[in-house]
CSV table of C-alpha atoms and ligand atoms in Angstrom, one decimal:
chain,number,residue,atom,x,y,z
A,1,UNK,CA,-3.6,26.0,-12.6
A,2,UNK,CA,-6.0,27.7,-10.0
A,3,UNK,CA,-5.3,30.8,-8.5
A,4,UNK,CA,-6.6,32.2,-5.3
A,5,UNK,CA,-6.6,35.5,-4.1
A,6,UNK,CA,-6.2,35.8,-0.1
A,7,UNK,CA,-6.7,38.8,1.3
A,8,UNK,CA,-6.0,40.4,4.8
A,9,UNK,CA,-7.6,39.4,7.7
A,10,UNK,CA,-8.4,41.2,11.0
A,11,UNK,CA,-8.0,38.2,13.8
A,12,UNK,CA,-8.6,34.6,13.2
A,13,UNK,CA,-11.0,32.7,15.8
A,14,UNK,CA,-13.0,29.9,16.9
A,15,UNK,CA,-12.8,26.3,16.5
A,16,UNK,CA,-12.1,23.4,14.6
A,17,UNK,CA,-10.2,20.3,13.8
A,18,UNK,CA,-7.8,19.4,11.1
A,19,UNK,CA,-7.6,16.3,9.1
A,20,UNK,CA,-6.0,13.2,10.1
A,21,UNK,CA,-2.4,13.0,10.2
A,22,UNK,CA,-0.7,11.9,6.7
A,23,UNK,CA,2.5,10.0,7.9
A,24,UNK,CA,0.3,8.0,10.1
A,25,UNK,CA,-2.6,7.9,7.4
A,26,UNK,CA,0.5,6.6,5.0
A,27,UNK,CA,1.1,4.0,7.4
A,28,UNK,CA,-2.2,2.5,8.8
A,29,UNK,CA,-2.6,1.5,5.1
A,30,UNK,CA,0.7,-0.1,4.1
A,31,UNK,CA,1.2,-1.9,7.7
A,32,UNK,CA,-2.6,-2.8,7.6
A,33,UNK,CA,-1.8,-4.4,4.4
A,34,UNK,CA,0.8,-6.3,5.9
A,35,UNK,CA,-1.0,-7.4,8.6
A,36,UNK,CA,-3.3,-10.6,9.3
A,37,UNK,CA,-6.7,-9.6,9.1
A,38,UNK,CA,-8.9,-6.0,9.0
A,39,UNK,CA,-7.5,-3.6,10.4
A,40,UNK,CA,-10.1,-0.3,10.8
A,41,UNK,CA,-9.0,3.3,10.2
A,42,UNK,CA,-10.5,5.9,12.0
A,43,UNK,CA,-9.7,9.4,11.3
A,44,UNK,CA,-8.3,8.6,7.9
A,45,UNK,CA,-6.4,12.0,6.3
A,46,UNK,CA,-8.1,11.7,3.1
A,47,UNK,CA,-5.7,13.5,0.6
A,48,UNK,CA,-4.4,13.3,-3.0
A,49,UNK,CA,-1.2,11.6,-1.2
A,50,UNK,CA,-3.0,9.0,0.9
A,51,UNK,CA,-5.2,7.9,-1.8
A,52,UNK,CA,-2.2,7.0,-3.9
A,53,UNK,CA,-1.2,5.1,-1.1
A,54,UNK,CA,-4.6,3.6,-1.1
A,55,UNK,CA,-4.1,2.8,-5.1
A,56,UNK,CA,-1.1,1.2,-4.6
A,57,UNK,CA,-1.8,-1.1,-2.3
A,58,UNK,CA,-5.2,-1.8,-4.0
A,59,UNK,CA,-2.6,-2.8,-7.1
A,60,UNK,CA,-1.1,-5.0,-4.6
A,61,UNK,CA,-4.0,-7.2,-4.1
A,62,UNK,CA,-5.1,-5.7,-0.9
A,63,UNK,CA,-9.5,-4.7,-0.3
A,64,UNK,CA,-10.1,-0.9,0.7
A,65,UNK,CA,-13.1,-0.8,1.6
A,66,UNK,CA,-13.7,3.2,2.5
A,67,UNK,CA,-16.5,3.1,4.9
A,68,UNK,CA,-16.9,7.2,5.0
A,69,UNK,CA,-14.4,9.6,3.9
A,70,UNK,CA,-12.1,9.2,6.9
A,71,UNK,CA,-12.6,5.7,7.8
A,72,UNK,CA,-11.5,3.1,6.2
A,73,UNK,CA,-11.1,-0.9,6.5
A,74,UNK,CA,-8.3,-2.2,5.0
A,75,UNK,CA,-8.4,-5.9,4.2
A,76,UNK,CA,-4.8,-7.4,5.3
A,77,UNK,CA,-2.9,-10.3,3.7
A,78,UNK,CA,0.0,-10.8,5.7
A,79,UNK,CA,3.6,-10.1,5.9
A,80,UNK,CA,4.7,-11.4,2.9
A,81,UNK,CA,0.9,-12.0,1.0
A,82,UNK,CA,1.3,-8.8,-2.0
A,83,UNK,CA,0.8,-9.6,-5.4
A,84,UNK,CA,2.5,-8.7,-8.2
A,85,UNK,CA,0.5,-5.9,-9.9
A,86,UNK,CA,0.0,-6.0,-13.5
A,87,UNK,CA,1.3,-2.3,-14.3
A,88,UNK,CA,4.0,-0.1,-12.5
A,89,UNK,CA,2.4,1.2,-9.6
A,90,UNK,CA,1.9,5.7,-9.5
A,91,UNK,CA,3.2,6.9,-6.2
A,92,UNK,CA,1.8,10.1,-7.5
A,93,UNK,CA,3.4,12.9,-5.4
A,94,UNK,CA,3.3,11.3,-2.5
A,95,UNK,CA,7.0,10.9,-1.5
A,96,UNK,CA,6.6,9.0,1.9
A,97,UNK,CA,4.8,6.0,-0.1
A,98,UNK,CA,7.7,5.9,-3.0
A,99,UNK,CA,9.9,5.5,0.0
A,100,UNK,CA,8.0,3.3,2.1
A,101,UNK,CA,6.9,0.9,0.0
A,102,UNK,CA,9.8,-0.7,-1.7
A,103,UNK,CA,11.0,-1.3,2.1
A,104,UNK,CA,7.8,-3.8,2.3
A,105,UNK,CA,8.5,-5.0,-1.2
A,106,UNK,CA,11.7,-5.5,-0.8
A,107,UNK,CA,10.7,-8.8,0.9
A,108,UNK,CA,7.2,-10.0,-1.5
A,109,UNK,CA,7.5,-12.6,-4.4
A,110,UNK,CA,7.2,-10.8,-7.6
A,111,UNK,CA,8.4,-7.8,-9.9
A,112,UNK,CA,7.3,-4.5,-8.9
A,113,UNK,CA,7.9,-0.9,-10.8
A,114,UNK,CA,7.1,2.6,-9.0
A,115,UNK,CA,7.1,5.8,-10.5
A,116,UNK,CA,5.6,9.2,-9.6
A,117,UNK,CA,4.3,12.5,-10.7
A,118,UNK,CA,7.3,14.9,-12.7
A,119,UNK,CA,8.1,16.2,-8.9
A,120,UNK,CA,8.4,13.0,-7.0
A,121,UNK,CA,10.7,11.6,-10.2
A,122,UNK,CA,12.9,14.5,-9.5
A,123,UNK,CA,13.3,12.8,-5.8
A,124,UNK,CA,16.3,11.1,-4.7
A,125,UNK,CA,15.7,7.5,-4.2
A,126,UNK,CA,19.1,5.8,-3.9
A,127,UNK,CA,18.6,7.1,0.1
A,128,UNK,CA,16.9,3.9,0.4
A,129,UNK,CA,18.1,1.6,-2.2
A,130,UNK,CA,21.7,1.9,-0.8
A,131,UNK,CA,20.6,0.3,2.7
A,132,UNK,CA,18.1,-2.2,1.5
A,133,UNK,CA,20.8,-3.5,-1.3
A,134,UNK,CA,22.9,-4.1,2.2
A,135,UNK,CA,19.7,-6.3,2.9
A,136,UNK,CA,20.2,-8.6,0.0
A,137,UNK,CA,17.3,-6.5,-1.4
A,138,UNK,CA,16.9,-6.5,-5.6
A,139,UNK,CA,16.3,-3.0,-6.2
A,140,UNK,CA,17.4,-0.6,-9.0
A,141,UNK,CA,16.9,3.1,-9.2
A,142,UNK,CA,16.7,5.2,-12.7
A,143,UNK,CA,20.0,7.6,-11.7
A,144,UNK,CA,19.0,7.8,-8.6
A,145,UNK,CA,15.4,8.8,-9.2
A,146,UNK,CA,12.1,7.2,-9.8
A,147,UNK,CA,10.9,4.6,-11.7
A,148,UNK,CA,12.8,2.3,-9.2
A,149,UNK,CA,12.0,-2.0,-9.9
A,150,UNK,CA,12.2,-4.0,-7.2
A,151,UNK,CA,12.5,-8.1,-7.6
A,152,UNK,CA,11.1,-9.1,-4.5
A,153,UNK,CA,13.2,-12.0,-2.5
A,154,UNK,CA,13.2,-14.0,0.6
A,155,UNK,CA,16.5,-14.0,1.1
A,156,UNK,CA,16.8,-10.4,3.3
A,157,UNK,CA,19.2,-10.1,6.1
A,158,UNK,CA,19.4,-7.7,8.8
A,159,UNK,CA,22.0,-4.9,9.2
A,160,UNK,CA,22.8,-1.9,11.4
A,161,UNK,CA,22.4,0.9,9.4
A,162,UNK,CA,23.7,4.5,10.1
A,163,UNK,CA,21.7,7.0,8.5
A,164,UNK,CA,23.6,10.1,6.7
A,165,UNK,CA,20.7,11.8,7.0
A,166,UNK,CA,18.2,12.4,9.0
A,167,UNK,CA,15.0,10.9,7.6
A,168,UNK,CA,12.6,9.0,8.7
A,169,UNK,CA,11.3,7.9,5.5
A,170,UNK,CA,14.2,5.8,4.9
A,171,UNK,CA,14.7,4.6,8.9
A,172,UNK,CA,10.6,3.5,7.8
A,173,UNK,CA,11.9,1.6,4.9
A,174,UNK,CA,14.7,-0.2,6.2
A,175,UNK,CA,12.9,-1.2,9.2
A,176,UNK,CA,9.8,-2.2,6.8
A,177,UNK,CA,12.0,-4.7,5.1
A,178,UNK,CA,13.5,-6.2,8.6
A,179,UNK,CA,9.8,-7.6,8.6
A,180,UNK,CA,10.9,-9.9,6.3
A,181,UNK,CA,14.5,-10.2,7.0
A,182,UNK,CA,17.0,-12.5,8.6
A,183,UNK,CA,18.2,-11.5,12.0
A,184,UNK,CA,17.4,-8.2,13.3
A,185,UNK,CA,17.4,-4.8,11.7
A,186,UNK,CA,19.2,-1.6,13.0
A,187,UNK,CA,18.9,1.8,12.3
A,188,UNK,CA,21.0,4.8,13.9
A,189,UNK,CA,19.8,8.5,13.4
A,190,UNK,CA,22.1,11.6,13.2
A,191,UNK,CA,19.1,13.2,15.2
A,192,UNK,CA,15.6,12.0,16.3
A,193,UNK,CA,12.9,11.8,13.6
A,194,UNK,CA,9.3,11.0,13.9
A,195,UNK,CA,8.9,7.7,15.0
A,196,UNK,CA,5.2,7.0,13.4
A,197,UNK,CA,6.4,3.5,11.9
A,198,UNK,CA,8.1,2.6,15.1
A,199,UNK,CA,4.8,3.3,17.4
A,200,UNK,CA,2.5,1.3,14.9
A,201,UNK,CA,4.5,-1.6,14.6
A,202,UNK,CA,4.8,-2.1,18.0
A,203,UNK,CA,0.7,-1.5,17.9
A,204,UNK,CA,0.9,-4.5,15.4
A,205,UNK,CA,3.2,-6.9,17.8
A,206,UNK,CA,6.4,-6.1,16.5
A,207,UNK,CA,9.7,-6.6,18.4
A,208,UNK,CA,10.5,-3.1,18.0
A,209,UNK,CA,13.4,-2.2,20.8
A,210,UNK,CA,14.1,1.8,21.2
A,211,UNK,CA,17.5,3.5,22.1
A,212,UNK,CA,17.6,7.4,22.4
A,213,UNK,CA,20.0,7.5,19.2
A,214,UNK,CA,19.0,3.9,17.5
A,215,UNK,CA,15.9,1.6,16.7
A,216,UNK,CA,15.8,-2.3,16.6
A,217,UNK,CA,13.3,-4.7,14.6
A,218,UNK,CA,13.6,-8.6,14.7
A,219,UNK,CA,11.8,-10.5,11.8
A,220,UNK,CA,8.0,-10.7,12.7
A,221,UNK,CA,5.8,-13.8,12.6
A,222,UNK,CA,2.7,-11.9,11.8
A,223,UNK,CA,1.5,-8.1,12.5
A,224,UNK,CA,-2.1,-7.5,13.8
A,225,UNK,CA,-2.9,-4.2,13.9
A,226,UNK,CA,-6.8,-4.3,13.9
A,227,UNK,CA,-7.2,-0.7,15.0
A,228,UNK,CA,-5.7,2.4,14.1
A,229,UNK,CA,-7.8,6.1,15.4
A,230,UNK,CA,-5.3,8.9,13.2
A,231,UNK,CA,-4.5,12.1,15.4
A,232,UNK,CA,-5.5,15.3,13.8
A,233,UNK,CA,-2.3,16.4,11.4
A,234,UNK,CA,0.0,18.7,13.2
A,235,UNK,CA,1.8,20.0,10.0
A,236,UNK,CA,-2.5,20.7,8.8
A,237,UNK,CA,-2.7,22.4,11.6
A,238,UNK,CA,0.5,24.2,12.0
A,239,UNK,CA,-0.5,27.3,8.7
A,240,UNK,CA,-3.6,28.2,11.6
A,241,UNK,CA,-0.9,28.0,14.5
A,242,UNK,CA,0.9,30.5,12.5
A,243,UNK,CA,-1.3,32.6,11.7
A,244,UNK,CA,-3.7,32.4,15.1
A,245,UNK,CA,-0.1,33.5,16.5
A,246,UNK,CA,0.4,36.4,14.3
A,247,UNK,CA,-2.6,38.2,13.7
A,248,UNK,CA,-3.4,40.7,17.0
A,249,UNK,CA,-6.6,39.8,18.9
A,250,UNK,CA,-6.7,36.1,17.1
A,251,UNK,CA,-8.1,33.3,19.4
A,252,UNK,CA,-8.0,29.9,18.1
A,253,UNK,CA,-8.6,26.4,19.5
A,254,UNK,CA,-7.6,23.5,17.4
A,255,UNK,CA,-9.3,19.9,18.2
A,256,UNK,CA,-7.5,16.4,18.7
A,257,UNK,CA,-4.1,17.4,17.1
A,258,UNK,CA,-1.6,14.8,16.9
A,259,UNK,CA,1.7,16.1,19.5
A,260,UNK,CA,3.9,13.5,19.4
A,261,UNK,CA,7.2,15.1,20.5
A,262,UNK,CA,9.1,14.6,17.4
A,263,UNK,CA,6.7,16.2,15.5
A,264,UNK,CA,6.1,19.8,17.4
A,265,UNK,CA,9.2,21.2,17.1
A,266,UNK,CA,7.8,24.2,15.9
A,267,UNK,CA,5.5,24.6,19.4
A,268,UNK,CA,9.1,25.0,20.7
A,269,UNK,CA,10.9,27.5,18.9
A,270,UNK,CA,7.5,29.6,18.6
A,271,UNK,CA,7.4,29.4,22.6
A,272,UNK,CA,10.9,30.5,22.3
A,273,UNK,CA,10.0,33.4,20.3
A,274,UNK,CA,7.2,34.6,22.7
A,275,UNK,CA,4.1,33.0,21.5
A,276,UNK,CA,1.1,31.8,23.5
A,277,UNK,CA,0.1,28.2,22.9
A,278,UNK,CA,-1.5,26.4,25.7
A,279,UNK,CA,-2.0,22.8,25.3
A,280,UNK,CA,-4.9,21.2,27.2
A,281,UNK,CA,-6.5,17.9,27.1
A,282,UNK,CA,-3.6,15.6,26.2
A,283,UNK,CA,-4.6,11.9,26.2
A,284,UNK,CA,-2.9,8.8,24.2
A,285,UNK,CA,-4.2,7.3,21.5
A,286,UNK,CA,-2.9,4.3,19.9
A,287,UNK,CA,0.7,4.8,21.2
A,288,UNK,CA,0.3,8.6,20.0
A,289,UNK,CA,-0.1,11.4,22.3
A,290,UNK,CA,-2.8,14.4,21.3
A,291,UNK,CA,-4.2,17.2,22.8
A,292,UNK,CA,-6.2,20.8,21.7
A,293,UNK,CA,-4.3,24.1,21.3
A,294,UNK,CA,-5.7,27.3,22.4
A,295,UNK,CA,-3.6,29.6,19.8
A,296,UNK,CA,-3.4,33.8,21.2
A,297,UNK,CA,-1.9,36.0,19.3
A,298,UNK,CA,1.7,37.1,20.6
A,299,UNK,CA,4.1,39.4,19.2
A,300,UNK,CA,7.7,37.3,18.3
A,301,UNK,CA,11.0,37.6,19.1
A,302,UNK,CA,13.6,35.9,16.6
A,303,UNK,CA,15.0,32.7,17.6
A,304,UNK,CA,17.9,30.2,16.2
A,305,UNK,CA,17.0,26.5,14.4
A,306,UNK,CA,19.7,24.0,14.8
A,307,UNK,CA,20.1,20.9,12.9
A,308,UNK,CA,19.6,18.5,15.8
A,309,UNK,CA,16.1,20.5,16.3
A,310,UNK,CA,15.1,20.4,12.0
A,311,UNK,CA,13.7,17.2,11.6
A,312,UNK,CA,10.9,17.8,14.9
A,313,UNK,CA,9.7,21.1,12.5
A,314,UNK,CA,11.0,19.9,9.0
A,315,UNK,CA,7.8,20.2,7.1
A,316,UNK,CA,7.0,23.5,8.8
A,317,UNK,CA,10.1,25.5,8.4
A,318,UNK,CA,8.3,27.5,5.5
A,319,UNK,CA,6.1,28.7,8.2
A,320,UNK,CA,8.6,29.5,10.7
A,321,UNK,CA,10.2,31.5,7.9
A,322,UNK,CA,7.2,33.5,7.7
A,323,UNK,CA,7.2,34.0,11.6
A,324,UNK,CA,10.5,34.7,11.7
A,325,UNK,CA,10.1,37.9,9.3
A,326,UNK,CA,7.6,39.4,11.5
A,327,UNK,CA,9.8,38.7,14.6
A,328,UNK,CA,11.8,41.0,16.4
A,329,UNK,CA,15.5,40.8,15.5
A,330,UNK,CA,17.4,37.8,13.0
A,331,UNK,CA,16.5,34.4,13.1
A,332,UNK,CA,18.6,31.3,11.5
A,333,UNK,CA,17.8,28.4,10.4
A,334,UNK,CA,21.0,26.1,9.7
A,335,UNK,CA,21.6,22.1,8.8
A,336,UNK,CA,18.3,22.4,7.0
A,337,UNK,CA,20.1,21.0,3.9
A,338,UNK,CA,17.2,18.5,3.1
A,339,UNK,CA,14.9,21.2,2.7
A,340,UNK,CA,16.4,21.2,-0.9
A,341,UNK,CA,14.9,17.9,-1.5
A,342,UNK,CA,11.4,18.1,-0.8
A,343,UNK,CA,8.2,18.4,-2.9
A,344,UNK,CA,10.1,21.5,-4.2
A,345,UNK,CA,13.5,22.9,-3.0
A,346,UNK,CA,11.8,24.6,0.0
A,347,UNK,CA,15.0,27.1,0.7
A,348,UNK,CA,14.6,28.7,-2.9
A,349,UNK,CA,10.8,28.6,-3.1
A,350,UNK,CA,10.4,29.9,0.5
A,351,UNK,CA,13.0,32.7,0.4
A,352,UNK,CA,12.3,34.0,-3.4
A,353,UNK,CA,8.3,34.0,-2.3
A,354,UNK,CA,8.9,35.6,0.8
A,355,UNK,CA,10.9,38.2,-0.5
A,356,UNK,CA,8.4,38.9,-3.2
A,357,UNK,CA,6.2,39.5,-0.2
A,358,UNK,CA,8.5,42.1,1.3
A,359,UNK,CA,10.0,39.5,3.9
A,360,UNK,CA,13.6,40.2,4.5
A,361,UNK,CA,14.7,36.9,3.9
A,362,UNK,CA,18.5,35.4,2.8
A,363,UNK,CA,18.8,31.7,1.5
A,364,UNK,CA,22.1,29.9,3.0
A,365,UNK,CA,23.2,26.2,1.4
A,366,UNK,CA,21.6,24.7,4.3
A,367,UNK,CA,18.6,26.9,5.3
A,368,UNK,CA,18.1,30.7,5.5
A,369,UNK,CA,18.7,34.2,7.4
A,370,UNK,CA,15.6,36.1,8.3
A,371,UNK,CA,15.5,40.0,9.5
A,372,UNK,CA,12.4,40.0,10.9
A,373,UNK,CA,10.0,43.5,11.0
A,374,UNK,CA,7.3,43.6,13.5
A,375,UNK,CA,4.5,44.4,10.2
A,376,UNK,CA,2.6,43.2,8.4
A,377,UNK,CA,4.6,42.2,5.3
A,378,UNK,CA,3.0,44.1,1.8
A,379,UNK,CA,2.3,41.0,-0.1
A,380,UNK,CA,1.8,40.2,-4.1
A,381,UNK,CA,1.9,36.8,-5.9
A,382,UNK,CA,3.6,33.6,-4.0
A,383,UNK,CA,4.0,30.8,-6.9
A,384,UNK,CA,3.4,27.2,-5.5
A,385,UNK,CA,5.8,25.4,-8.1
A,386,UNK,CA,3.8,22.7,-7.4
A,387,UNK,CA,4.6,22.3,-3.6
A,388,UNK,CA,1.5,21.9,-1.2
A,389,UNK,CA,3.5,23.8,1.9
A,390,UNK,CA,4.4,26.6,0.1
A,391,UNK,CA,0.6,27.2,-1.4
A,392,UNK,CA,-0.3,27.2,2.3
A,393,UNK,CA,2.7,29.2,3.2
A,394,UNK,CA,1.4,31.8,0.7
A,395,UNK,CA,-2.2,31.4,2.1
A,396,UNK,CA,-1.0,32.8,5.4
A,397,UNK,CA,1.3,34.8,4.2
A,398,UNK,CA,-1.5,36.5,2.9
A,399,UNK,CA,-4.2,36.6,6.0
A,400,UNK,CA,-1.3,38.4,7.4
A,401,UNK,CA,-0.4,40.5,5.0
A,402,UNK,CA,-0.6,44.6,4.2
A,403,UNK,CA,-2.3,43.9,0.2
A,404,UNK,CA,-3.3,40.2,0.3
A,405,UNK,CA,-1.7,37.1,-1.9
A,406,UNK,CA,-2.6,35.9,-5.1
A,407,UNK,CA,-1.7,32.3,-4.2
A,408,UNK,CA,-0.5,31.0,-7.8
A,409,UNK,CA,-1.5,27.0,-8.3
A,410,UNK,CA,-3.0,26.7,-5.2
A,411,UNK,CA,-4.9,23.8,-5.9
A,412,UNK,CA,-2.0,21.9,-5.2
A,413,UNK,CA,-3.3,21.8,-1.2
A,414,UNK,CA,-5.0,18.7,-2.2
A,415,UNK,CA,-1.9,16.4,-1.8
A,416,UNK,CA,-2.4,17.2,1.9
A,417,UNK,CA,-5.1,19.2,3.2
A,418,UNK,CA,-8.4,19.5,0.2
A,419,UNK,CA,-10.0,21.9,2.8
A,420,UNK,CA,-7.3,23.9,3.2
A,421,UNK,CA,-8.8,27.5,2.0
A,422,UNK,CA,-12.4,27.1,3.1
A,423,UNK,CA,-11.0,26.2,6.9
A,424,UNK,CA,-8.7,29.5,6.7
A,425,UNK,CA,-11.6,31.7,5.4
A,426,UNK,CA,-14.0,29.9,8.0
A,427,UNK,CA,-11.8,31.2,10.7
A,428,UNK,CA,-11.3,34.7,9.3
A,429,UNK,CA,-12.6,37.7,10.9
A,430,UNK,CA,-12.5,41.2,9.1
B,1,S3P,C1,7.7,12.0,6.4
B,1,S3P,C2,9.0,12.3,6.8
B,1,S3P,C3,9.6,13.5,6.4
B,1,S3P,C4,8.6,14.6,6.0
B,1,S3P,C5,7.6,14.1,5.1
B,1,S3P,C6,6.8,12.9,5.7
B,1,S3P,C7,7.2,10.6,6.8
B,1,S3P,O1,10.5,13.3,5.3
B,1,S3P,O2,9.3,15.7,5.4
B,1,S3P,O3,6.7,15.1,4.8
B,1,S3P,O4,5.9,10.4,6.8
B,1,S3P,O5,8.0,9.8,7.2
B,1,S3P,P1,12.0,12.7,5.6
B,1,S3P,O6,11.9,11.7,6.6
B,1,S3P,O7,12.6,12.2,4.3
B,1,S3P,O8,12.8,13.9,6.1
């Protein structure tokens, strides 16, 4: 288990880009697959997650061929043209392909097992195998959890679903499997969640039909998505947003970053809070917006996080906890209940690292209270526990710290971002 030692920083500045954005990475692959013909990837997020997604559908029959590191060609077979693999299939810890991919196998000929790493078998999985058993769909869970076996059938039907959570890992699956189905396929969200699947399919020629609280899918003849150019990974680049933000004299620009509005939730409550992020250059591409950020430092206020607002900042929460103890006054963050249920339960692991750190922070059942102190908090050791976010967490944490961070399994940045700590020390000024 690697440990690295970040130590204080004076500013960060300059320039640079961020890998290519995992959820859409996740998702050029698996719909590629599903679709007639190649499809090229440009931009690929190359990661420990989105080569298991790779893997897997390599075990499914489908050609990679991986023209550089972020581009890829992925050889399609058609909406219902998987194989049955000869082993169960390792989703590794890549949660958003253990629940993305029984949706699309939900509706294959053949006998498929998934299991993952010792976190993503912690996961709960009957989220998803609840709806798609409303589809007609063969599907059993272990308790709950991974391994899951799917029977694949041709016998799916379309529902309206009503989410009990927000997620849009499970909207992705259930829709996924209305490729296959019988009539069309409904999902209603308690609160809007990114809508990566959605804009892709519709890319590919879906009949994808949008409300403002539901999405619609009708069974597709064939997909064709031939192109797919990944925006730079908001949640990559959100640790140097933070940080840019919080460290006096900083001056940061960040290249081609993916802004789709229900993914920058954070831009929103850090403007709230006083920060200065100007957004220039914003163009589409592919159905998704992008644009550069010009990051100055700013000194925070606190702000409030409701539940309708979590899922548009979900992943980076941990990081607005960090802002949020160097922020003027108490912040909340409420309704944040499915933090408990990611990589690691981010409500313990944020606020017991945090508070090693000297942040002020209080863990509530469904988020946390932060007293925020305009300093620098003293720092120490933050413990990943295995959770990708929170070994970044701790990696700004300690840029902007009094004593620097011993980041404790920090390796574990390789599920999302391999280049993680040489970016942050590239952009570190004494
Ligand atoms: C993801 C959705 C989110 C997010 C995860 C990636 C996706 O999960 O936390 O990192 O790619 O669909 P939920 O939809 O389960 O909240």
């Amino acid at each position: 288990m690697g440990v690295t030692r970040v130590e204080p920083v004076g500013s960060v500045a300059g320039h640079i880009a961020v890998p290519g954005d995992k959820s859409v990475s996740h998702r050029a692959v698996l719909i590629g697959a599903l679709s007639d013909g190649e499809t090229h990837v440009r931009g690929f997020g190359r990661s420990a997650d989105t080569e298991s997604t790779i893997a897997a559908v390599g075990a499914l029959g489908i050609q990679v061929d991986e023209v550089a590191d972020d581009e890829l060609v992925v050889h399609g077979v058609g909406l219902r043209g998987l194989q049955e693999p000869d082993a169960p299939i390792d989703a590794g810890n890549a949660g958003t392909l253990m629940r993305l991919l029984p949706g699309i196998l939900a509706g294959q000929e053949g006998r498929f097992e998934l299991t993952g790493d010792d976190s993503l078998r912690t996961r709960p999985m009957d989220r998803i195998a609840e709806p798609l058993k409303r589809m007609g769909a063969r599907i059993e869970t272990t308790k709950g959890l991974p391994p899951v076996v799917i029977e694949g059938t041709d016998a799916l039907k379309g529902i309206e679903y009503v989410l009990p959570m927000a997620s849009a890992q499970v909207k992705s699956a259930i829709l996924l499997a209305g490729l296959n189905a019988n009539g069309t396929t409904t999902v209603v969200e308690p609160a809007p969640t990114r809508d990566h699947t959605e804009l892709m399919l519709a890319t590919a020629g879906a009949r994808i039909q949008r409300r403002p609280k539901s999405v619609s899918i009708d069974p597709a003849g064939s997909l064709h998505l031939a192109e797919v150019t990944v925006p730079g990974d908001f949640s990559a680049a959100a640790p140097f947003i933070v940080a840019a933000t919080l460290l006096a004299g900083s001056e940061l620009t960040i290249h081609d970053v993916g802004l789709n509005p229900r993914r920058t939730g954070l831009l929103d409550v850090l403007e709230r809070m006083g920060a200065r992020v100007i957004v220039f250059n914003r163009r589409k591409v592919g159905g998704e917006l992008i644009g550069d950020l010009e990051v100055h430092s700013a000194e925070l206020t606190a702000a409030d996080v409701t539940e309708e607002e979590v899922p548009r900042l979900v992943d980076e929460l941990p990081l607005f906890a960090l802002a949020a103890g160097v922020a003027r006054g108490v912040s909340h963050v409420s309704g944040a209940g499915e933090l408990r249920l990611k990589e690691s339960d981010r409500i313990e692991t944020v606020t017991e690292g945090l508070r090693t750190l000297g942040v002020r922070i209080q863990p509530r059942d469904d988020g946390f209270e932060v007293r925020g102190v305009p300093s620098r908090p003293n720092g120490g050791q933050m413990p990943s526990k295995g959770d990708h976010r929170i070994a970044m967490l701790g990696a700004v944490a300690g840029v902007v710290s009094r004593d620097g961070v011993e980041v404790e399994g920090s390796d574990v940045v390789a599920i999302s971002f391999p280049g993680f700590f040489d970016l942050l020390h590239s952009v570190s000024r004494r």
